[in-house]
Every structure is written in C-alpha cells, then in structure tokens.
C-alpha cells in the first residue's frame, strides 16, 4: 500500500513539473516550425475566402537570464483568394523578398515565469513586421493554472480591448440590443503540449485558434467569419546561438499590438505611394477631365483615392498643390471638396490659414470648415488648435456671425468625439466655453448665451451641468429674467449629458416638469429631456400622479401623448421605459386622449426586427401655444438601429415664437412711451397686477446630424428688415440685369460635386499579429452640364426698373436649355486584413450610376397669350441607370499590384453544381427533407414597358444569383451578384419601328385665340335629340318632388333621393338636439320663395342643357394642348378647352384626344344655379357617353342650423372602380365604428351617395352619410377651422369679390379668438361661460394686452342709471367710448362724440378704423392686436389677433386654450370662483371723489364666525380680495362669493394682513361681495 501511495505521489510531482512554465536554457537555441493562417469569409465550403498564410522557422535563444532573442528563418508569405478548400494558397514571393530583410532581423524580448515583458528591435523594423513577431511571442505568454493545458478567452469582454474606431464617435452602443442576439462574437483558444526538461518545461506544440464572427444581422442567420490559426511545433535544439543585429535595439513597447499605417490605408484599394504629390496631381487630373459632361463610373473610387493620397502628403506637398491649382476653378473645387474629408489637424490648420490670408471666400471657408471639424481626428492638438482660433481670431470671427457659430459648434463636437475615445477626458477642455457663457450672462448678451449653450450641448460633458443649471428657470432666480428661447436652449443642452449620466439629469428635468410656475413650453421641453433619461417605473408613476391634477392643458396633453406613444415602442433600448409607460398610462384618465390637435402632442413610433437587429425610430414633438396657426415649436428626429449600435441620424427643430406678431403688429403701438405710462397708471389700481413677460419676436431653426448641432439660424425683426432692404436695393436689380444678359449671350456650365458620405472603421488586432478590419465606405460624385440660351424680342431696356406693364405684355421670350445631370455612388463593406503591405478581405461592393439627360425649349409670347414648353430629342446613353451589388474575395500586396486576385464570393458554376448535388440528396428517402432550394440558379429577366403615344420603350434588365441554396437566411440571399440596368430607346410596335418623335409639346393659349389653337374640332351630341328632351322632363319631375318633400328650407329647391330619407335626416338631427320645429308660417313663406326660385332654376337648367357645348356661344377662356410631334405629322395627344359663361355662372371643361380616329372625351360641366346650389356633371368615354357622375351641392337651414348637402349620382362607372368600391365597402363598418360613427343597414339608392352636414357651431358639425346598403352618422365632430357658410345657409361664394380679401377674412375668422357677452353671461376667449355680477359704475378690465407693451386695454362698465354696458378702449394715442343711447350704438373719440353719419372713421396712422356693422359699431385695429371690437345695445364682442393669443388677460381670459386656468386674477392667483375672478379685475375707487363714480374697493375680509383649526380657535382672513363699499357707503346689492381663507390662532400677535394675498388656503367659505353702494355725505 505504501508503494502505491509513493508511486502516485511521484506521478503527481511529475505532472506538476510537466505543466510548469517553459524555460529556455542559456546555451541552447530552440528551433520551431511556425505557421500562421488568417482566413476570412463564410464558413460554408464551396464559397470564396480570402486570407494570408505565413510559414517560417523560429529560433529562440537566451541572451541573459530573462532576456531572449528570436529570429525568423526562411519566412514565406502566401496569399489566398479562391474557392475554399479547393484552390491553393499562392506564394507572395515579391512581398516576401521585400520584407525578408526585416523579417530575419532578430528581436529581443524579456521573458520570465511565462510572461513576456518589453520588446526591443532596431528602428528599421516596421511596426507591421514587429506585430508579426508579437503574434509569435503571444503564444509564449502562459498564465495557465497548474492543472490546465488549455486556455480560452472571450474577446468581447476584455477589460482593456485594443481597437481603433474611425467614424463611430457619434454612434451609441445598444447594450440591450445585444443581450439576446449578437452581431459580433470573438473567442480565442490556446492549446499547449509540454514535456519536462532539465531546465523546466518545453513546449513541444502550441496551437491557437481565434474566431471573429460578424453579421449585420443576428449571427444565427449566418455570419462572416475571420479565423486565425497559429501552430508552433518544436523541431530541435541547436548549439549555434542567435546573433543580434548590429543596429541599436530600441524599446518598442510590450506585447500589446502597435497601430501603424493601417489607419491611413483605406481597405477598399491598395495604393503604393512612391511620390505623393505626383500621384495626387494624376488623380486630380483624372477627376477633372473625366467628370465634365457626365460623371465617370469610377469617380467615387478615385475620389476616395485622392483623399487617401492627401492623407499621406506632407503640409508642404499640400501647399504646393494648392499654389499650382488655386487659380483654376475646377481643380480648386475638387481640392476644397477633398481636403475636409482628409480629417487631419494639418488640414484644419491649412483651411484656417488660407481664409485668414484671403485665399478662400467665406462660403468656401464655411463649407470646408463644417466638414473638416466633423471629420478630423479629435485629439488634444486639434482641440487646442480650434480653441486658439476661438481666442485669437475673435475680431475676425465677430464680424461674421455664421463663421463664429461654425467654429464654436465644431469645437463642441470635437470635445464630444474626444471624450468617446478618452472617457476620462478633462473638464478643462470646456473652460473656454464656460468662461464665454459666464461673461455673456453677466452682460446679458443673449446671442452669445445661446451659442455657448449649443456648444455645451454638443460637447455633452457632465462638467457642464452646473454652468447650464445657472441658466435654467426655477433653479436659479437670475435665469427667470432670461428670454424663453434661452431657457429652452439651456434645457436642450442637457440631452447629450443625459445619455452619459442620466441619473444626474433626471432630478433636474423632473423638477422643471413639475414646476407649474414655469412657462408651459419650458415644462414640455423638460419633459422631452426627462424621457430621454429612460425614467424608472417609480418616476414615471410619480409623473402620472402629478398629471392628474395638472392645470395646464398643453402640458397635460403633451405629457400624456408622450407616455402613450412610449407604450408602443419596441426597440430593446427603450423596453424598460415602454413597460414603465404601460404602468403610468393605466393611472391616467383616458379623457386626455380625446384632446384635439390644438393642444401640444408628442409622437413616437418605431420598427425593430430582433432577428435581424435592424430598426428605425422616429419622434415628433409639436408644442402649441394658444392654438395659433403656427405651432410654437416643432421638433422631428429619426433614429436608426443596426448590428447592436444606434444613432440619432437627423433632427430638425423649428420655433416660431413671435414671428406672426413681428410681421403683423403695428409699429405705431411701440412708439408712445407716454401712452404706456398713462395706461399703467390706470391699471395700478388692480391689486398686485403683474405683466406677462415680453415675447421678443423671434423664429429659429436648427439641424442636428448624429446628435450634433451643425447649424442654426435666428430670424428677428432686424434680419427681416435687412432682407427687405437687400431685396429692394440696387444689388438685386444689378444681379437681374447680369443674369438676363448672360442668358441672352448663352450660359454653358459644368459642375461636379464629390462627397465622402461615410467612413466607418473598426480595426482589431488578431492573434497572428495582423490587423483585422470591419469597415464601411460610401462615396458619391454628382456632375451636370447645363447649356441655356435665351432670346428676348424686343430687347429689354437698359434700365429694367423703367419697364412698364404694357412693354412687358409685348415681349416674346424664348428659352432653350439642355442639362445632363448624372450621379455615381459607390458603397463598400469590408472584413479582412488591411495593412499598407498586404490586403486580404471579403468585400461587398455596391454601385449606382444614373444619367438623366433632358432638353427643353420654352416660349412665352405674352402679347398673344401663348405659352409653350417643348421636350426636344436628346442623346441618351446606353443605360440611363445601372445598379450592381457583388460580394468578392480579394487579395493583393503592395509589391505585385498586377497579381491582384478577385474572386466572386458565390461563383455561378458552384451554384449549378451545388444545385445538382442537392437534388440528388433530396431524392434519397433516407434523408430528412430540408428547406426548399430557393435561388439555386442565376436569375435573369428583362422587363419592358412601351409608351405608345411617344413611341418610347423602357426596359430593365435584372440579373441575380445568391447563396440561398445553402441556407434560407437573409445573409445568404444578399451575398452573390445582383444587378439591374435601365435603358430607354425608340419603341417597336407591331413588329415595325414607329415614326420618329421630333418633340413633345405642352402648349397653353389664353384668351380669345384659344379656339384657333385647338387641333381637333370639338363636337358633342345634339341636345334636341329625344334623349335630351327626356332628361329635361325627368329634371322637372325631380324638382317638383323636392318642392313637396323638402327637408332643407332655402331660397332654391334641393334634390333628395327620397322623401323618407329626408324625413329621417330631420328626425335624426332632432333626436340629438340639433334642430327645432319650424313654424308653419315660416315654412309657407319659405315655400313661396322656393316656388319663385324653381321657375328661375328651370329656365337656367333649360338654357344649360340647350347649350350643351358652350363653344357655340362663348370663346374658350384657355386651351391646353399636350401632344407628340412626329415626322409623319400624325396627331397624337390630348387637348383641353375651358369655357366660362358669366351670365349663367357656368363653367365647362372638355378634354379630348386629338388622334384622328379616337373619339374619347371627358366633359365636365358646372353651374352655380343660385347662391344656395352648385351642380356639376363629369362624363367621359366615347363622346362622353360611357360613364357619368353628377354632383350636387346645396346649402340651407336644417332646423335652426346652417346645413350643407352633397350628392353624387352615377349613370355608369368603369368596372375597375366598382370592383374596388365593393371591396372597400366591406371595411366601412369597422372603420366607421373606430372613428366614432353610428352605423346601420339601410336600403339606400344603389347609385347614389349622399352627405348631409349641419353646423350647430362654427367649429363643429353633425354628419349623415348615405351609401348603398348603409347609413353612417355622427354628431358634434370638432373642426380645426371654421366653415365658409353664412348663417342663412348660403355659401360664401362671390364671384366678383376680390379673392385676396376673401381669403384674408376667412383666415382671420379661423384664427382669431373671440369673447362676447349676452345677458350678463360672458363667453371667454377659451369658450368658457360664466355669469358676470357687474358692480355698478366701476370699470372692469375686459381684455388687455398683458405684456409690458400694453398695446390696448378694453374696459367694461355698467351705467348706474340705465344699467347699460359701456366699453372704453385705450389704444395708440386715443380713447374710444362705445355706449348705447336707447337702442342705438354711439361712439366717442377722446370725449368727442362722432356722428354716425361721419363714419367710417380712420386714425391718421391708418391702423385703426371704426365703422357701422349690422345694428352696432365695430372698431378694427389688427395691427395693435384687436382684430375687432363690436358693440351693440345689449351685446358686445371682442376678437383679438392670432398673435395676441396667450398674451391677453382680463374678464375674457388669456386666449391660450387653458380652460383649467381661466380664472386667473391680476396677481396670477388661480381662483375657483367666477365671481371672485370677475371682481378681481375691477378698478376700485380710492375715494368718493373719483370721477368714475365707483364707490367700491377690494380688500381682504375677516371670516365672521368661530373657527376651530388644528384644535385651536383661529381667526381667518380671505386670501382673495372681496369687493366692498367704501367707508361711509352701504351696500344696496350683494352677491355671494366663495373664497379661500388663511387662519392663525387667536393667540398669535402676527399681523394677518401682511402679505395676506400670498398666504396658503386653510378653508373655503362663502361671503357677500358688494356690487352696488349708496354713499352718505360723510363718504370721503
């Protein structure tokens, strides 16, 4: 037993020695065979791969105890680009020979206990060769446990992963997207076989297998693979030591991979740069010469090549090239387009210096600098260079604001990119911007503050949070005085910080959202930021709880819609937020979902496909204010997801705050300071009156790309005035003269524009020591040649501004233009090895090239009213569009560029062979069935479409083959070769070539000569035929039937499908409270009126049908002819003639074919039979007899409301339309129910659709729709705008009225806010009604401009004697009094009565008018914000302009749509009592001597009853002022008012009245308010 134990112990000891770290004896040289293989492609056999293989002998010998030498003997490099595994590796003999010297230089390294230390090599050993040595040394790096001989690594989870990213700084890693599925998987496995030796352990064999697997989709659907294999096998031990090189050995780092020139080397092509300046000039000349008339096919690739050469050039080389070509415009443009894409600090410095020396124009400099700052490497040198530019060139920059904005925004973007590469980036980088922001704040320099905030927003550094918070409202009192736009910009600046540190931003954003004292827009923008921090369930629930009591409807609607839209999000990174939103939405009332679109909204939507890891998302935010035409702000953003990454691709924001006011407000309102002082003195009597903040007229817009703001613009009154001055100045006239002169002389222009759209790269080291790269390139070049020639007869005068309208009418203008725009786009996706010496990769290459030539001739003979456009023949290339996509395996080396090997990834031959093999396998009954073969053979097809009239045929040739025969997955459908080419040529019809088309013409003839231009005589069927007479009899019967059964009373008769349907319409409206019974007397009188109109209607109808073709009686108004002009002069095309008969108010359009034997026509007739009725008929087909649709529109009164009815009847329809209509009708019931309509089956006419609409109010309607077999109905449907229909049901159509005036009035009617009063009931601007208990003889502020500008004030007073209402209006420099004398309205201006006979009155400034209207008077002052003030006995109405919404206050409210905040007092306090609200706007008297005869004042009153509060007896005073009589006066009329009280213990010595109106409410009680007083003589 002891022997057994001893034997086991010895075996264990031997085993321990066996797996110990390797040791190399100092007097021996260890010889190994080494082979390294790096191969990329898809793992399936039969597809192409690309790779590199290195074979060599490795000699290792010790120099000292811990220092060793390693030398490669007989190295040989092989390339591979072929079908795996059949094709062999090809020796790269030239490359091996070129590198042999470097490869065979011994390198020195430190090694102890299985750990490789420092590496030493002579300076002439390149980093690429040294990295190959590191790959071998990496095998010797042993950190195995005592019981292991295998180690594995998950390279995706390295603590310090060595990689280099280019162009990925603005993308975000979507961690949630890769939790379940991954696009990149990386593993490495090391296997060692060791045996004991006298010195320790000897590695007899070591194998390394490393795999990088990547797919743009989920890896389970197929992935490309980069496989690295290393084998180190022991051969022998020699006595000859390795001799070090005679050169000095320098420390070259450690085992860590060293990045070299692969960063400058584009993976899509390998260029041997021997003479960079000469090569740059060669490529530049190629681009210039071959991209003149149209873009060359390889132009994008050449442009990338130019960029690569410029990256390798020295600053001196670039300077020389610029000097050589700067005076040649075409070369200059190409250079300036390529330099910014180089992306090096040298280029930024070069661009800046050339601008300062005046060699670059401002547009050239801005364009180049914007691109350069986004493309440049964000290292500390570049950041410092940009910062120096900000400091040292302030004078130059300050004179050009746009330039300074570009530099500043670019500086913020540089810091953002730098902090992505260096997460521990210093906050000192932002110190210049923090100083600028602090200085601007101290000087209240608003533009500078805005710019600084945008720069901080771009940088997104957490250190900027405190400086930004100083400018946030609510958090700092100083920020409250800043303009609203600055507050919004400060909040938006938190967004990029929130992506990095959401927990820091969340509490700030939440505080802003919940602070109800802030402006609603500020709170809504804070809401956007809050949700971008991905709030938790708890925070979302808290927000939902506060939303239940939210008083601002704009904020409530915006927040609710935002939360609801989040519930529909499917993107993985927002999954937790979507879950929290689901919880929050259940806590909220669904009523918020029914708010109209006049309230602010947030909308989010996305599409995400998890198996493919692809998605897109969009966000849209609309922030409204007072339901204006233009929203206050609109923000739209797009986001993309791909392969586990996400990016905010594009964001556009527009703010229109104050722009309408700036354009419409009268400037006269701002000039009189004395006027404002007087009004303020009057309003001083209001308790704690606070003016609303001034909204500076401003519009602004910004654009963000990938989360970085690249441009923004502000529009204020100054800019508008400068633009107007520039447009009306002499310079535009000079430019116009120059342009006209150039056109007459002829313009020949060639222009080309290149663009590097994308350059995204990720470079990773492999175990072999060579870099592996994943990259995507996209480049585009557009070119166009344009030739324009104009002829003007007679010639224009030298001074164009002296040209009269009569001269212009006699001008004949002919213009001929030819253009050949073309564009070429190349896109590359690469995976493989990329070094400056050798490339071996699999590549996907896509190409697009389009050419769209065109030639047109335009003629405008103004005197004859003839306008013609001709499309002339033009030379067309063989293919006007070509698209191709192919996947390739590529291998090439720098020493033998002619030996480049390019192999299709999916050869067609292998496809066919594979198809045969699979077919035989499927026939085997033993084999289980596999997925069907979908694309086992190439697909070739040609699709053609001929256009017969113009004799042109277009064809598309499609070719495709892929690898779907291997796996039925997306990736295998993509790889292969796909192409499509489009061609346009003359058509061949009926096996013969058709006559050539000379040109295509579109001619318009206006005026009496239109009939002469018609190419084919128009003739219609005679109206005296029996069919025409029968139609007239039928029409008479219809009219008589409608006369007896008429549901709508109007001045003209109306048509209905049946009496029963009309009666049911009335019953339905009556059932829903939408109509009232009409008295028999009114019905009878209406009937008599109808009878008179019927006779007239019959006369009109008879004349209408007797003159079926208006061309027999009136000339056409205009004619339009579209035709193809052929060499055989055969007519082909169509003509349209339009006629208008003014006496009968009839319009007729006739379109017909001009072909000789084609009788197709389209006839459209319309007649305005009266102001109640319009009838149209559209017929088409042969002689307009095949199909017809009749439309009737009539207006009248349904019950008490104006109504409109539309009917569509058809005599015949094409079968295609009827088939689609039947299919559509099946979906109508469900759609109607979802839209809130009532649905019922009915036996309606099979050939008629009827729509009846009644308008109970200007912005709501009741609807009945009758279609075959069903009836739909709904009531109280809200409308966004008013309907142009008069109260009597007549349409607002006046043919002779000025259309501009009608449009203007309609817009005003749609947009203005209206407040009115009827029988002591006020309807506010927000359409809320309450009863106003008016105090006698006291003025109340009815409506006023509540900004400090005080453009107008309207007072309301009830006269003591007549108790009639009296309006006093203060605006501009006048006081206007509107009052009633009996039943007649009167007006006084500055206490002087103006006789009615003297009206209309117009203020000298022209901005104020007073005129009669209906039974009263109207004041118009739209430039001052008062659209109209109408006053009549017992009734008044006020309309404020759209841009005044939200800026008013008084009894009529703020006109902001916030009905929950309607009762806001002058101090800003929100009361719940309408009486308290109305009385708070009373101008109280100071004494009985006041001329106003008001004898009341507002005061806090004590609660006259005992109160026990919190167990103590308390005294309570009202926190809302109550209207009471002056001392010495007694009330003769009171009204109850419920108000809030604040209480203190009766034992307290505090003065309750100090600041009582700002105290909290402890209880609410009812007291009496005085509304009429009688005063004694003792009243003072």
PDB file of C-alpha atoms in Angstrom, residues 518-671:
ATOM      1  CA  UNK A 518     -42.771  77.963 -15.359  1.00  0.00           C
ATOM      2  CA  UNK A 519     -43.849  78.619 -18.906  1.00  0.00           C
ATOM      3  CA  UNK A 520     -45.610  75.597 -20.458  1.00  0.00           C
ATOM      4  CA  UNK A 521     -43.068  75.352 -23.269  1.00  0.00           C
ATOM      5  CA  UNK A 522     -40.232  75.126 -20.763  1.00  0.00           C
ATOM      6  CA  UNK A 523     -42.015  72.298 -18.967  1.00  0.00           C
ATOM      7  CA  UNK A 524     -42.746  70.408 -22.185  1.00  0.00           C
ATOM      8  CA  UNK A 525     -39.145  70.662 -23.378  1.00  0.00           C
ATOM      9  CA  UNK A 526     -38.037  69.417 -19.955  1.00  0.00           C
ATOM     10  CA  UNK A 527     -40.450  66.520 -20.455  1.00  0.00           C
ATOM     11  CA  UNK A 528     -38.612  65.583 -23.659  1.00  0.00           C
ATOM     12  CA  UNK A 529     -35.298  65.545 -21.793  1.00  0.00           C
ATOM     13  CA  UNK A 530     -36.799  63.594 -18.882  1.00  0.00           C
ATOM     14  CA  UNK A 531     -37.996  60.750 -21.086  1.00  0.00           C
ATOM     15  CA  UNK A 532     -34.637  60.581 -22.868  1.00  0.00           C
ATOM     16  CA  UNK A 533     -33.069  59.718 -19.488  1.00  0.00           C
ATOM     17  CA  UNK A 534     -35.121  56.479 -19.525  1.00  0.00           C
ATOM     18  CA  UNK A 535     -37.032  57.022 -16.274  1.00  0.00           C
ATOM     19  CA  UNK A 536     -37.908  54.144 -13.990  1.00  0.00           C
ATOM     20  CA  UNK A 537     -41.378  52.835 -13.179  1.00  0.00           C
ATOM     21  CA  UNK A 538     -41.410  54.742  -9.893  1.00  0.00           C
ATOM     22  CA  UNK A 539     -40.503  58.051 -11.536  1.00  0.00           C
ATOM     23  CA  UNK A 540     -42.995  57.519 -14.351  1.00  0.00           C
ATOM     24  CA  UNK A 541     -45.749  56.724 -11.856  1.00  0.00           C
ATOM     25  CA  UNK A 542     -44.943  59.857  -9.866  1.00  0.00           C
ATOM     26  CA  UNK A 543     -45.186  61.909 -13.030  1.00  0.00           C
ATOM     27  CA  UNK A 544     -48.539  60.307 -13.858  1.00  0.00           C
ATOM     28  CA  UNK A 545     -49.790  61.154 -10.373  1.00  0.00           C
ATOM     29  CA  UNK A 546     -48.902  64.824 -10.789  1.00  0.00           C
ATOM     30  CA  UNK A 547     -50.556  64.827 -14.183  1.00  0.00           C
ATOM     31  CA  UNK A 548     -53.925  64.036 -12.619  1.00  0.00           C
ATOM     32  CA  UNK A 549     -54.044  67.487 -11.039  1.00  0.00           C
ATOM     33  CA  UNK A 550     -52.286  69.344 -13.848  1.00  0.00           C
ATOM     34  CA  UNK A 551     -53.999  72.636 -14.609  1.00  0.00           C
ATOM     35  CA  UNK A 552     -52.234  73.405 -17.884  1.00  0.00           C
ATOM     36  CA  UNK A 553     -53.887  71.516 -20.725  1.00  0.00           C
ATOM     37  CA  UNK A 554     -50.931  71.978 -23.069  1.00  0.00           C
ATOM     38  CA  UNK A 555     -48.591  70.258 -20.599  1.00  0.00           C
ATOM     39  CA  UNK A 556     -51.175  67.597 -19.767  1.00  0.00           C
ATOM     40  CA  UNK A 557     -51.797  66.765 -23.423  1.00  0.00           C
ATOM     41  CA  UNK A 558     -48.094  66.724 -24.289  1.00  0.00           C
ATOM     42  CA  UNK A 559     -47.081  64.532 -21.349  1.00  0.00           C
ATOM     43  CA  UNK A 560     -49.970  62.123 -21.786  1.00  0.00           C
ATOM     44  CA  UNK A 561     -49.387  61.692 -25.521  1.00  0.00           C
ATOM     45  CA  UNK A 562     -45.677  61.213 -24.841  1.00  0.00           C
ATOM     46  CA  UNK A 563     -46.318  58.488 -22.284  1.00  0.00           C
ATOM     47  CA  UNK A 564     -48.863  56.795 -24.521  1.00  0.00           C
ATOM     48  CA  UNK A 565     -46.575  56.816 -27.540  1.00  0.00           C
ATOM     49  CA  UNK A 566     -43.863  55.209 -25.400  1.00  0.00           C
ATOM     50  CA  UNK A 567     -46.154  52.245 -24.736  1.00  0.00           C
ATOM     51  CA  UNK A 568     -45.905  51.339 -28.429  1.00  0.00           C
ATOM     52  CA  UNK A 569     -42.096  51.369 -28.584  1.00  0.00           C
ATOM     53  CA  UNK A 570     -40.481  48.020 -29.430  1.00  0.00           C
ATOM     54  CA  UNK A 571     -36.783  48.957 -29.590  1.00  0.00           C
ATOM     55  CA  UNK A 572     -34.781  46.985 -26.995  1.00  0.00           C
ATOM     56  CA  UNK A 573     -33.071  50.037 -25.501  1.00  0.00           C
ATOM     57  CA  UNK A 574     -36.486  51.504 -24.668  1.00  0.00           C
ATOM     58  CA  UNK A 575     -38.128  48.287 -23.458  1.00  0.00           C
ATOM     59  CA  UNK A 576     -37.903  49.241 -19.764  1.00  0.00           C
ATOM     60  CA  UNK A 577     -39.318  52.694 -20.489  1.00  0.00           C
ATOM     61  CA  UNK A 578     -42.165  51.169 -22.501  1.00  0.00           C
ATOM     62  CA  UNK A 579     -43.015  48.915 -19.554  1.00  0.00           C
ATOM     63  CA  UNK A 580     -42.998  51.883 -17.181  1.00  0.00           C
ATOM     64  CA  UNK A 581     -45.213  53.800 -19.596  1.00  0.00           C
ATOM     65  CA  UNK A 582     -47.742  50.943 -19.606  1.00  0.00           C
ATOM     66  CA  UNK A 583     -48.000  51.229 -15.841  1.00  0.00           C
ATOM     67  CA  UNK A 584     -48.284  55.024 -15.907  1.00  0.00           C
ATOM     68  CA  UNK A 585     -50.933  55.120 -18.627  1.00  0.00           C
ATOM     69  CA  UNK A 586     -53.242  52.968 -16.519  1.00  0.00           C
ATOM     70  CA  UNK A 587     -53.097  55.602 -13.782  1.00  0.00           C
ATOM     71  CA  UNK A 588     -54.247  58.397 -16.102  1.00  0.00           C
ATOM     72  CA  UNK A 589     -57.665  59.334 -17.365  1.00  0.00           C
ATOM     73  CA  UNK A 590     -58.421  58.321 -20.971  1.00  0.00           C
ATOM     74  CA  UNK A 591     -60.126  61.710 -21.412  1.00  0.00           C
ATOM     75  CA  UNK A 592     -56.709  63.183 -22.119  1.00  0.00           C
ATOM     76  CA  UNK A 593     -56.558  61.016 -25.208  1.00  0.00           C
ATOM     77  CA  UNK A 594     -59.533  62.826 -26.686  1.00  0.00           C
ATOM     78  CA  UNK A 595     -57.999  66.287 -26.686  1.00  0.00           C
ATOM     79  CA  UNK A 596     -57.912  67.975 -30.070  1.00  0.00           C
ATOM     80  CA  UNK A 597     -54.754  68.756 -32.009  1.00  0.00           C
ATOM     81  CA  UNK A 598     -54.844  72.368 -30.886  1.00  0.00           C
ATOM     82  CA  UNK A 599     -53.062  71.044 -27.812  1.00  0.00           C
ATOM     83  CA  UNK A 600     -49.432  70.009 -27.775  1.00  0.00           C
ATOM     84  CA  UNK A 601     -48.571  66.478 -28.789  1.00  0.00           C
ATOM     85  CA  UNK A 602     -45.676  64.069 -28.732  1.00  0.00           C
ATOM     86  CA  UNK A 603     -45.487  61.156 -31.113  1.00  0.00           C
ATOM     87  CA  UNK A 604     -43.028  58.284 -31.137  1.00  0.00           C
ATOM     88  CA  UNK A 605     -43.024  55.315 -33.449  1.00  0.00           C
ATOM     89  CA  UNK A 606     -40.510  52.653 -34.316  1.00  0.00           C
ATOM     90  CA  UNK A 607     -39.954  49.428 -36.182  1.00  0.00           C
ATOM     91  CA  UNK A 608     -37.457  46.934 -34.812  1.00  0.00           C
ATOM     92  CA  UNK A 609     -36.820  43.426 -36.086  1.00  0.00           C
ATOM     93  CA  UNK A 610     -34.984  41.492 -33.402  1.00  0.00           C
ATOM     94  CA  UNK A 611     -33.771  38.542 -35.536  1.00  0.00           C
ATOM     95  CA  UNK A 612     -32.161  40.934 -37.996  1.00  0.00           C
ATOM     96  CA  UNK A 613     -31.103  43.506 -35.360  1.00  0.00           C
ATOM     97  CA  UNK A 614     -32.356  46.278 -37.639  1.00  0.00           C
ATOM     98  CA  UNK A 615     -34.717  49.064 -36.740  1.00  0.00           C
ATOM     99  CA  UNK A 616     -35.730  52.652 -37.205  1.00  0.00           C
ATOM    100  CA  UNK A 617     -37.484  55.083 -34.900  1.00  0.00           C
ATOM    101  CA  UNK A 618     -38.998  58.496 -35.286  1.00  0.00           C
ATOM    102  CA  UNK A 619     -40.087  61.182 -32.860  1.00  0.00           C
ATOM    103  CA  UNK A 620     -42.154  64.271 -33.482  1.00  0.00           C
ATOM    104  CA  UNK A 621     -42.942  66.929 -30.910  1.00  0.00           C
ATOM    105  CA  UNK A 622     -45.451  69.685 -31.574  1.00  0.00           C
ATOM    106  CA  UNK A 623     -45.605  72.360 -28.890  1.00  0.00           C
ATOM    107  CA  UNK A 624     -48.620  74.588 -29.367  1.00  0.00           C
ATOM    108  CA  UNK A 625     -49.463  77.875 -27.763  1.00  0.00           C
ATOM    109  CA  UNK A 626     -52.945  79.324 -27.716  1.00  0.00           C
ATOM    110  CA  UNK A 627     -53.999  77.273 -30.734  1.00  0.00           C
ATOM    111  CA  UNK A 628     -52.220  79.542 -33.201  1.00  0.00           C
ATOM    112  CA  UNK A 629     -51.851  78.675 -36.855  1.00  0.00           C
ATOM    113  CA  UNK A 630     -48.140  78.067 -36.421  1.00  0.00           C
ATOM    114  CA  UNK A 631     -47.121  75.795 -33.531  1.00  0.00           C
ATOM    115  CA  UNK A 632     -44.778  77.363 -31.036  1.00  0.00           C
ATOM    116  CA  UNK A 633     -42.171  74.705 -31.718  1.00  0.00           C
ATOM    117  CA  UNK A 634     -41.849  71.587 -33.838  1.00  0.00           C
ATOM    118  CA  UNK A 635     -39.096  69.005 -33.424  1.00  0.00           C
ATOM    119  CA  UNK A 636     -38.656  65.896 -35.567  1.00  0.00           C
ATOM    120  CA  UNK A 637     -35.984  63.270 -35.046  1.00  0.00           C
ATOM    121  CA  UNK A 638     -35.024  59.991 -36.709  1.00  0.00           C
ATOM    122  CA  UNK A 639     -33.053  57.202 -35.093  1.00  0.00           C
ATOM    123  CA  UNK A 640     -31.533  54.065 -36.635  1.00  0.00           C
ATOM    124  CA  UNK A 641     -30.513  50.683 -35.225  1.00  0.00           C
ATOM    125  CA  UNK A 642     -28.050  48.340 -36.896  1.00  0.00           C
ATOM    126  CA  UNK A 643     -25.880  45.488 -35.671  1.00  0.00           C
ATOM    127  CA  UNK A 644     -26.119  46.391 -32.000  1.00  0.00           C
ATOM    128  CA  UNK A 645     -25.488  50.100 -32.474  1.00  0.00           C
ATOM    129  CA  UNK A 646     -27.855  53.064 -32.511  1.00  0.00           C
ATOM    130  CA  UNK A 647     -27.587  56.656 -33.687  1.00  0.00           C
ATOM    131  CA  UNK A 648     -29.754  59.763 -33.824  1.00  0.00           C
ATOM    132  CA  UNK A 649     -29.379  60.299 -37.551  1.00  0.00           C
ATOM    133  CA  UNK A 650     -31.191  63.577 -38.134  1.00  0.00           C
ATOM    134  CA  UNK A 651     -33.049  66.081 -36.022  1.00  0.00           C
ATOM    135  CA  UNK A 652     -34.703  69.284 -37.161  1.00  0.00           C
ATOM    136  CA  UNK A 653     -36.263  71.830 -34.831  1.00  0.00           C
ATOM    137  CA  UNK A 654     -38.191  74.983 -35.636  1.00  0.00           C
ATOM    138  CA  UNK A 655     -39.517  77.619 -33.222  1.00  0.00           C
ATOM    139  CA  UNK A 656     -41.962  80.275 -34.424  1.00  0.00           C
ATOM    140  CA  UNK A 657     -42.330  82.238 -31.219  1.00  0.00           C
ATOM    141  CA  UNK A 658     -43.382  85.781 -32.014  1.00  0.00           C
ATOM    142  CA  UNK A 659     -42.870  85.621 -35.784  1.00  0.00           C
ATOM    143  CA  UNK A 660     -46.555  86.311 -36.510  1.00  0.00           C
ATOM    144  CA  UNK A 661     -46.509  89.231 -34.108  1.00  0.00           C
ATOM    145  CA  UNK A 662     -43.371  90.603 -35.721  1.00  0.00           C
ATOM    146  CA  UNK A 663     -44.974  90.546 -39.159  1.00  0.00           C
ATOM    147  CA  UNK A 664     -48.490  91.712 -38.273  1.00  0.00           C
ATOM    148  CA  UNK A 665     -48.148  94.047 -35.305  1.00  0.00           C
ATOM    149  CA  UNK A 666     -48.389  97.767 -35.985  1.00  0.00           C
ATOM    150  CA  UNK A 667     -45.133  99.544 -35.120  1.00  0.00           C
ATOM    151  CA  UNK A 668     -47.075 102.598 -34.019  1.00  0.00           C
ATOM    152  CA  UNK A 669     -48.066 100.796 -30.837  1.00  0.00           C
ATOM    153  CA  UNK A 670     -44.483 100.808 -29.607  1.00  0.00           C
ATOM    154  CA  UNK A 671     -43.648 104.457 -30.107  1.00  0.00           C
TER     155      UNK A 671
END
